[in-house]
PDB file of C-alpha atoms in Angstrom:
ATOM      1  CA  UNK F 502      31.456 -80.358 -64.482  1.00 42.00           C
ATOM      2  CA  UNK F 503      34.049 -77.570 -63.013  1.00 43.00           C
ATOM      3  CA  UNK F 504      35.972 -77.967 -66.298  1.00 43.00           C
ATOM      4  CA  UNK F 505      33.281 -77.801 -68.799  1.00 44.00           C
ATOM      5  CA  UNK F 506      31.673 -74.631 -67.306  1.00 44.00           C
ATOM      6  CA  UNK F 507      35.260 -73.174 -67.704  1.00 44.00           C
ATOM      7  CA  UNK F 508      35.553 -74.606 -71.465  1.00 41.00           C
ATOM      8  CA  UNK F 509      31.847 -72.646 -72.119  1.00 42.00           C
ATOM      9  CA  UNK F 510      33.216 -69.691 -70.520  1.00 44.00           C
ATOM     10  CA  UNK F 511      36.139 -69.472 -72.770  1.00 45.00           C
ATOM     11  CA  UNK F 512      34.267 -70.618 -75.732  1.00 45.00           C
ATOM     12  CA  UNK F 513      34.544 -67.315 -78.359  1.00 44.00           C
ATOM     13  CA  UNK F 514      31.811 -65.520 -79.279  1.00 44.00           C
ATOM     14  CA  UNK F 515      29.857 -66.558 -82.099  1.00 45.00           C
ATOM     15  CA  UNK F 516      28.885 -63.006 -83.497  1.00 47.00           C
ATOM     16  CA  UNK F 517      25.238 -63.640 -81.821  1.00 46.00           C
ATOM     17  CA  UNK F 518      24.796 -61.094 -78.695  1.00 47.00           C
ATOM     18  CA  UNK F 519      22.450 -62.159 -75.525  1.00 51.00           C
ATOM     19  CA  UNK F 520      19.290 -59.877 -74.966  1.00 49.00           C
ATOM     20  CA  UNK F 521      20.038 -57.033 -72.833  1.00 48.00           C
ATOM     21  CA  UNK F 522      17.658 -56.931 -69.826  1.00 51.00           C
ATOM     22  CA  UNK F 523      16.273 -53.785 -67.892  1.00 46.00           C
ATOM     23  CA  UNK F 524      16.706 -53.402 -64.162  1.00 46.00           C
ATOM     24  CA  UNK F 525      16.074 -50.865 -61.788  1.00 46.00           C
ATOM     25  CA  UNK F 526      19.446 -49.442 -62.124  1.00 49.00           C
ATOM     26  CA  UNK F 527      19.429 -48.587 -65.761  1.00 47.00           C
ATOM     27  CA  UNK F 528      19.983 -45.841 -66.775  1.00 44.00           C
ATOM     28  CA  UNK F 529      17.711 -46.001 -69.568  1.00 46.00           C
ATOM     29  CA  UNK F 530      14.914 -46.204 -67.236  1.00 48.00           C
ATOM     30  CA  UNK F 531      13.981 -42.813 -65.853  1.00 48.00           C
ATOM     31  CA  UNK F 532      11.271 -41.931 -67.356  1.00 47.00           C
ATOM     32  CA  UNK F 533       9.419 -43.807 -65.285  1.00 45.00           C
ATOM     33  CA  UNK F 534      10.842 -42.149 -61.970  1.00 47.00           C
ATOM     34  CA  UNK F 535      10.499 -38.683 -63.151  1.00 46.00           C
ATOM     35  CA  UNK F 536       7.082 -38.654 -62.868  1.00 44.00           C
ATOM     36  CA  UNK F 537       6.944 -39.753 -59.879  1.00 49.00           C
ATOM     37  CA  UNK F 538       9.455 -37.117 -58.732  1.00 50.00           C
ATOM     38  CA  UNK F 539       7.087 -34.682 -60.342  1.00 45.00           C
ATOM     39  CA  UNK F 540       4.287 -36.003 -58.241  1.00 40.00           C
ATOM     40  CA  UNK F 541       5.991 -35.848 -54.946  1.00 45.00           C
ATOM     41  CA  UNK F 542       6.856 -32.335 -55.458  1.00 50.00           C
ATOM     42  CA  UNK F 543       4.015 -31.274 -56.477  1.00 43.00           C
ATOM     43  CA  UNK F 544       2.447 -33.080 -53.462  1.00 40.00           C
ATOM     44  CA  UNK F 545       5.073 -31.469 -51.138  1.00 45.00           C
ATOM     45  CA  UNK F 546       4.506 -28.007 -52.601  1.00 47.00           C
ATOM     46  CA  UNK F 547       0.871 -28.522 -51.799  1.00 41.00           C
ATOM     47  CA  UNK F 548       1.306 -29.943 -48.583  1.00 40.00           C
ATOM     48  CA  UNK F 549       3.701 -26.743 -47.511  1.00 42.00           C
ATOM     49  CA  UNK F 550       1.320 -24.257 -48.703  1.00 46.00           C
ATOM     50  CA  UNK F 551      -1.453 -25.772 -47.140  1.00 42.00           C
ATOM     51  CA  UNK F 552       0.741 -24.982 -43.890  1.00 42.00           C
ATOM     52  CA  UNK F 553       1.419 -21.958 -44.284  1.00 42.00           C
ATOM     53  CA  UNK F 554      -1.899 -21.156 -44.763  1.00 40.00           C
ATOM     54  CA  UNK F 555      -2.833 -22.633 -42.131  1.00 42.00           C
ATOM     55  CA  UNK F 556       0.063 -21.158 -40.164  1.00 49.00           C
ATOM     56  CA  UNK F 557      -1.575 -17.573 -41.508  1.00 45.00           C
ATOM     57  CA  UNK F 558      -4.380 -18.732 -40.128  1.00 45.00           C
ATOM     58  CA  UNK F 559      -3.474 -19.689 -37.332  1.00 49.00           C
ATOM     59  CA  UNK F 560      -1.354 -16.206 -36.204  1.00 53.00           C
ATOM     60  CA  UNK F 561      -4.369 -14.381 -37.461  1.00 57.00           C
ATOM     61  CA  UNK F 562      -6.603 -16.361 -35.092  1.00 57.00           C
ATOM     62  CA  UNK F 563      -4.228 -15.814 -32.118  1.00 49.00           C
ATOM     63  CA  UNK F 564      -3.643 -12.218 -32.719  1.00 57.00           C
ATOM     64  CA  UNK F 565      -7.493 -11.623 -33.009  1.00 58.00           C
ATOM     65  CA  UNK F 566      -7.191 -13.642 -29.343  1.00 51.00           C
ATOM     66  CA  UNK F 567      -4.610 -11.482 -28.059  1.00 47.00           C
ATOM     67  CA  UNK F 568      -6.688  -8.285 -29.102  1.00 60.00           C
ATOM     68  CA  UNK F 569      -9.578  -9.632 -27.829  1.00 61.00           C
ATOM     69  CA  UNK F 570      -7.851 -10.259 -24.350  1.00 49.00           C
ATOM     70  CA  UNK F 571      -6.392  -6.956 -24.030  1.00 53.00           C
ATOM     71  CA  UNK F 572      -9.326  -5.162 -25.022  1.00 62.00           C
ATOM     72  CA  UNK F 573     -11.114  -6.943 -22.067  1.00 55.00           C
ATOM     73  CA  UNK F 574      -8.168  -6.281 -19.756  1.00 47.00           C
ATOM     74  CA  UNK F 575      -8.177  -2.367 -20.919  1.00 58.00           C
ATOM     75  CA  UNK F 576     -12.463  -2.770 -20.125  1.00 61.00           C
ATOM     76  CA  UNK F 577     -11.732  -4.325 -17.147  1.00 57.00           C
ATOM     77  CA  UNK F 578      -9.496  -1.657 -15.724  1.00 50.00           C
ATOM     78  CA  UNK F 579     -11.442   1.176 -17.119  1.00 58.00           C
ATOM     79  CA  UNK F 580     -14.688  -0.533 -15.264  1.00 63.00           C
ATOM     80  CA  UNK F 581     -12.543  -0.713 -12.350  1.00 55.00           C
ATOM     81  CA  UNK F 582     -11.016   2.449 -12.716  1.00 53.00           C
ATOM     82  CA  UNK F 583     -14.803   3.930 -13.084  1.00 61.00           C
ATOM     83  CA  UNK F 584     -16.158   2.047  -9.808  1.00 62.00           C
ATOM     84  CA  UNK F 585     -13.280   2.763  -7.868  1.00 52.00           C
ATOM     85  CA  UNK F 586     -14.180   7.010  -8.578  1.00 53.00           C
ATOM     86  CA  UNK F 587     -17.556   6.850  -8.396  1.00 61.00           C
ATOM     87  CA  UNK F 588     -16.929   4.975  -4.866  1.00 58.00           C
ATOM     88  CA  UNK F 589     -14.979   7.860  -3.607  1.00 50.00           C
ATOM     89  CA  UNK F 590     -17.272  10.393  -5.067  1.00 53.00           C
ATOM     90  CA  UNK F 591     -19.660   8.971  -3.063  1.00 59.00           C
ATOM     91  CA  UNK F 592     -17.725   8.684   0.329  1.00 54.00           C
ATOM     92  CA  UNK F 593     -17.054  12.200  -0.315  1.00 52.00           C
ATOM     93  CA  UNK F 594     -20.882  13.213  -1.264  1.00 58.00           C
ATOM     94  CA  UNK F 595     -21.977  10.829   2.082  1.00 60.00           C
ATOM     95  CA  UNK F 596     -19.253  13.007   4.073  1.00 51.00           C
ATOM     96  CA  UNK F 597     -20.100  16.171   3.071  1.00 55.00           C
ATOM     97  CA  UNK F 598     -23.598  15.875   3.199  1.00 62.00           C
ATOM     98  CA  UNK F 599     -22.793  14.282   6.805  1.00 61.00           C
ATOM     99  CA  UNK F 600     -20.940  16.934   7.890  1.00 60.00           C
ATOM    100  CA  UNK F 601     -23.331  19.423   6.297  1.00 68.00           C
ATOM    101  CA  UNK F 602     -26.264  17.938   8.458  1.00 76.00           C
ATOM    102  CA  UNK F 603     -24.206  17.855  11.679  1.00 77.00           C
ATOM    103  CA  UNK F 604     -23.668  21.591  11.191  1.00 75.00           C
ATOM    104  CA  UNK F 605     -27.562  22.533  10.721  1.00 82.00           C
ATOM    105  CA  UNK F 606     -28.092  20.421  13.558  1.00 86.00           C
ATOM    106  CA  UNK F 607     -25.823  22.227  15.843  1.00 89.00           C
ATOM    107  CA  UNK F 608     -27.658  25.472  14.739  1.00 91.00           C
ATOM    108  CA  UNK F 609     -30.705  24.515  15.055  1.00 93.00           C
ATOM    109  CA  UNK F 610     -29.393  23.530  18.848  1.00 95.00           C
ATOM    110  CA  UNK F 611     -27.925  27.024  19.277  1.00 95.00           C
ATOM    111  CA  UNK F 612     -31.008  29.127  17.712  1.00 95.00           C
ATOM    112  CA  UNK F 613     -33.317  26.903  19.615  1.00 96.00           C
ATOM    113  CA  UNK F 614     -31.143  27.442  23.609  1.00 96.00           C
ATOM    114  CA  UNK F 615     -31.128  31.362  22.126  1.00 96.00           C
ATOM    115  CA  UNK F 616     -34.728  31.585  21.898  1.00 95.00           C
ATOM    116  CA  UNK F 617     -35.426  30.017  25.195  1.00 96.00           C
ATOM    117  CA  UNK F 618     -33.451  32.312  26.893  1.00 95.00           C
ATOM    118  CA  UNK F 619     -35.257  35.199  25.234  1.00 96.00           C
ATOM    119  CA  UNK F 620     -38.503  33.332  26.184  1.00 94.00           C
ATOM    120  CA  UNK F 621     -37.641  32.814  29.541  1.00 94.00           C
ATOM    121  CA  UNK F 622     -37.390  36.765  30.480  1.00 95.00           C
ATOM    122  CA  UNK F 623     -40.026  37.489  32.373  1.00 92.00           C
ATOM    123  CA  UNK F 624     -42.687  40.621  32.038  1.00 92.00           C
ATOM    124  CA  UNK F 625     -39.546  41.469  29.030  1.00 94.00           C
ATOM    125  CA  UNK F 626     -40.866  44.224  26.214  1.00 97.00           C
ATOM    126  CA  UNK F 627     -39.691  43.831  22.690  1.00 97.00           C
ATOM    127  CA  UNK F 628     -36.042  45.738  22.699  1.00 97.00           C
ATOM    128  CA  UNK F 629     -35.374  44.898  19.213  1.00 97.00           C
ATOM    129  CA  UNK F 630     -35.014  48.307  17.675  1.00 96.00           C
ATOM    130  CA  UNK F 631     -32.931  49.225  20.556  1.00 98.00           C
ATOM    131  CA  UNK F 632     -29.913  47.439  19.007  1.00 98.00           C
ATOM    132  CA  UNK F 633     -27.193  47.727  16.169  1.00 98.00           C
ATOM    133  CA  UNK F 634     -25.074  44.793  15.166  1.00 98.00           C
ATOM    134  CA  UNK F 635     -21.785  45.788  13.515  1.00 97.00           C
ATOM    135  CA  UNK F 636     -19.565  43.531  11.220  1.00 96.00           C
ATOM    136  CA  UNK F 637     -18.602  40.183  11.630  1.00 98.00           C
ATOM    137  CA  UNK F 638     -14.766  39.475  12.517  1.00 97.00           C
ATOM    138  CA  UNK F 639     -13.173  36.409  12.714  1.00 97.00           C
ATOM    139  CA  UNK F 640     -11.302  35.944  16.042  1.00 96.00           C
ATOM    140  CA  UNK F 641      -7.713  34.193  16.396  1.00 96.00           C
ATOM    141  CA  UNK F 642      -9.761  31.285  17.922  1.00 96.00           C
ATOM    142  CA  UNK F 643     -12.071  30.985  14.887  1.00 97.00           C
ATOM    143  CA  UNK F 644     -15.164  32.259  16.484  1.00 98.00           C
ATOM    144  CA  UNK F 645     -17.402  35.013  14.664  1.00 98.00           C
ATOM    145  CA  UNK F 646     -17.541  38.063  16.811  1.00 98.00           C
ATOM    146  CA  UNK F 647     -20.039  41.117  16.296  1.00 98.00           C
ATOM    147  CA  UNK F 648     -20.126  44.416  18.685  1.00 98.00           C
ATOM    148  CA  UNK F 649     -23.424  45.003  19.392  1.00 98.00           C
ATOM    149  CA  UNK F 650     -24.684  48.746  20.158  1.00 98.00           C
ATOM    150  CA  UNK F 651     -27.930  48.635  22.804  1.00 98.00           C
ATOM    151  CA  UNK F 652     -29.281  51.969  23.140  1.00 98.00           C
ATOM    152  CA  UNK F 653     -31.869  52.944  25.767  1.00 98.00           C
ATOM    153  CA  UNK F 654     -34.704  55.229  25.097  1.00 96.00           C
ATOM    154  CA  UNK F 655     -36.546  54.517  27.915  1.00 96.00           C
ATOM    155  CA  UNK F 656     -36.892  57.045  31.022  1.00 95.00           C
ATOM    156  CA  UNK F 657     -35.680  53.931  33.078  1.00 96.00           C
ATOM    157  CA  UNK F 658     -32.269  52.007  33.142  1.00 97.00           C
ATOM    158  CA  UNK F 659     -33.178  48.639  31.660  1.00 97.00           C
ATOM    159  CA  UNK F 660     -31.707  44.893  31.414  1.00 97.00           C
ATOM    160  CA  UNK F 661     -31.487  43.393  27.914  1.00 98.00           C
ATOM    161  CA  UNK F 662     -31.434  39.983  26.557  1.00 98.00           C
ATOM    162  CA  UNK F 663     -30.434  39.884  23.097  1.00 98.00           C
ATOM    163  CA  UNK F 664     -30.641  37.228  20.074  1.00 98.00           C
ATOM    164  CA  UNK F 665     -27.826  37.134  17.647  1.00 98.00           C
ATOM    165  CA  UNK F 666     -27.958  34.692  14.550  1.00 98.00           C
ATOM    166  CA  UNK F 667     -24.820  34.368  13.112  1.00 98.00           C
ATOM    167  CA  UNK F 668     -25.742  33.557   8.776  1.00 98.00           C
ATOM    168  CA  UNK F 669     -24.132  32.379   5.706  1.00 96.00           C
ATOM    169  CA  UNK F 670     -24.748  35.009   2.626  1.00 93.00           C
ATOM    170  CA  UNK F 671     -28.339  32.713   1.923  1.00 94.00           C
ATOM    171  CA  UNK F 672     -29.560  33.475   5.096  1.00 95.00           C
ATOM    172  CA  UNK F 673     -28.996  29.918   6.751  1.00 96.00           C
ATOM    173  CA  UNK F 674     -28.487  30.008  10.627  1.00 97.00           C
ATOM    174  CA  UNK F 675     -24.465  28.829  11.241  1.00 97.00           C
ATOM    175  CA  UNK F 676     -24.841  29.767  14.878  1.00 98.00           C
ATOM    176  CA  UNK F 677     -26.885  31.496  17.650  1.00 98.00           C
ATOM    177  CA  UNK F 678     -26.051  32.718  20.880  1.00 98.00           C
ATOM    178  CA  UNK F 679     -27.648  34.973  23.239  1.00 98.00           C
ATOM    179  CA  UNK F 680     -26.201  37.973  24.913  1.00 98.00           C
ATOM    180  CA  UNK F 681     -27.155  40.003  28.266  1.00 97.00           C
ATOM    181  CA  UNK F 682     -26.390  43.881  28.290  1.00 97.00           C
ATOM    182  CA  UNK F 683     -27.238  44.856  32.380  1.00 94.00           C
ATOM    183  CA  UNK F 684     -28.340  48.357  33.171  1.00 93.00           C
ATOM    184  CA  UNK F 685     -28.020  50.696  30.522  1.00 97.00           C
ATOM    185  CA  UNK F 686     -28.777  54.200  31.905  1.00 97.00           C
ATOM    186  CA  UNK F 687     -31.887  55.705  30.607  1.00 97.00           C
ATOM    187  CA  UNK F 688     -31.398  57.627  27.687  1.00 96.00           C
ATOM    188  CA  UNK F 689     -27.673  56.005  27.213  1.00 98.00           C
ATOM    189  CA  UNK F 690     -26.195  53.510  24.893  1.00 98.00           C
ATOM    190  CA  UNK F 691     -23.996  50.453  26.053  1.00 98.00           C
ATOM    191  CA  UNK F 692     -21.871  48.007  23.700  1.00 97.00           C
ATOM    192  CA  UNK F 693     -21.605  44.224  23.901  1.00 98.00           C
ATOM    193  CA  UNK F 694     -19.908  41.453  22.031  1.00 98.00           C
ATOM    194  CA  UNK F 695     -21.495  38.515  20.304  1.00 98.00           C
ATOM    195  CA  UNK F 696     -19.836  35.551  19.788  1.00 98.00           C
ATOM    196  CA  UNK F 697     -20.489  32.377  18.014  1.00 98.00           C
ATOM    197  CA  UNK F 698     -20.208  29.136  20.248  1.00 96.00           C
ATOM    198  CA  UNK F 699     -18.253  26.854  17.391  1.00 95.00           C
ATOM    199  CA  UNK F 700     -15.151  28.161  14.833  1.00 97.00           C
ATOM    200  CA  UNK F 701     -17.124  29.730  11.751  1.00 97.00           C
ATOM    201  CA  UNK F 702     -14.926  30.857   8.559  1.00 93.00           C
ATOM    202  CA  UNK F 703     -16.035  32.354   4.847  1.00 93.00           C
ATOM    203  CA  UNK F 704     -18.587  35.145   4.461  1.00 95.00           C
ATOM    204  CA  UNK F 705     -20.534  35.460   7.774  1.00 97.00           C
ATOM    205  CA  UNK F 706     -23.285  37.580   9.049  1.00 97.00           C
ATOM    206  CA  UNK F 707     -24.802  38.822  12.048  1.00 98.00           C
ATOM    207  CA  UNK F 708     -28.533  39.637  12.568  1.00 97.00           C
ATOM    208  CA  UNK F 709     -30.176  40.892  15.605  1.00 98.00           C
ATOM    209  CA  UNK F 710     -32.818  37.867  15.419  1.00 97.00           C
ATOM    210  CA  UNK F 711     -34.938  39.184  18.809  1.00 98.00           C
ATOM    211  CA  UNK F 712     -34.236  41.518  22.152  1.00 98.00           C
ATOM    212  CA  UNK F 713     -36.207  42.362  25.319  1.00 98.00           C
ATOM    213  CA  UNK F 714     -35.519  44.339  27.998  1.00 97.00           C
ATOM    214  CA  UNK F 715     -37.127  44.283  31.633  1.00 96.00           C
TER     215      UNK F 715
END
């Protein structure tokens, strides 16, 4: 059998040629990839623009995020920002208003032990045209000081008891104190010094507020 497949293999041709047949490999053959090529493409074109679309999308979203975030941040702060001065505003309005009422207090205190002492003079005439206040100074210590002028008309020596309120320019008490002139000579004029009980600074004022002598 060896031999006669070797005898047809060398057998010449006899002019008549075998059918050619197609296969994958031919090169005759591409039209039928080409499309497909075509396809893919177009399918991968699609497919990448479809990211980065998405991808747009996507960075839009996330910088619409980020904006978002930081304008809440920035709100945040600025709410913080706006508590945290209005909290101090108010500590300082409480401590002013505090320290406003312990200082009407204390003059109130001072006016009221000024008036008692007036009060407690006994068989005492009203002296209060008998006395001059002159301008407030403020001493090294910080109290208010005033020389007062008591001047006796009287045919008698006489005592005096005097009450000096020392004001703001509104006419609010700051302090009070009282102040005793002895024996002034009749017909003669003796001086005296007011002074406040606590430190007083700005624009402050004396007034005789009362006097009596005995």
């Amino acid at each position: 059998m060896r031999r006669n497949e070797d005898t047809m293999d060398r057998q010449p041709s006899t002019g008549a040629s075998r059918p050619t047949r197609t296969t994958a490999r031919d090169v005759t053959a591409p039209v039928v990839r080409r499309p497909r090529r075509a396809v893919a493409g177009a399918l991968a074109a699609a497919v990448l623009g479809a990211t980065a679309l998405a991808g747009c999308s996507s960075d839009s979203t996330a910088s619409k995020a980020v904006s978002s975030a930081a304008g809440a941040v920035q709100s945040g702060v600025s709410a913080a920002a706006s508590a945290a001065v209005s909290a101090v505003s108010s500590a300082a309005g409480g401590l002013a208003s505090a320290a406003s009422s312990a200082v009407a207090s204390a003059a109130s205190s001072a006016e009221a032990a000024a008036s008692s002492a007036i009060a407690g003079v006994k068989g005492g005439l009203d002296a209060k045209g008998d006395v001059t206040a002159g301008s407030v100074t403020i001493a090294s210590d910080g109290k208010a000081e005033a020389t007062l002028t008591v001047s006796n008309h009287e045919q008698q020596s006489n005592k005096y008891v005097i009450q000096v309120n020392f004001t703001d320019d509104s006419g609010n008490v700051l302090d009070a104190t009282a102040v005793t002139v002895p024996d002034v000579a009749a017909g003669q004029s003796a001086q005296a010094t007011a002074r406040s009980n606590r430190d007083l600074s700005g624009t402050v004022k004396v007034v005789v507020a009362n006097a009596v002598r005995y």
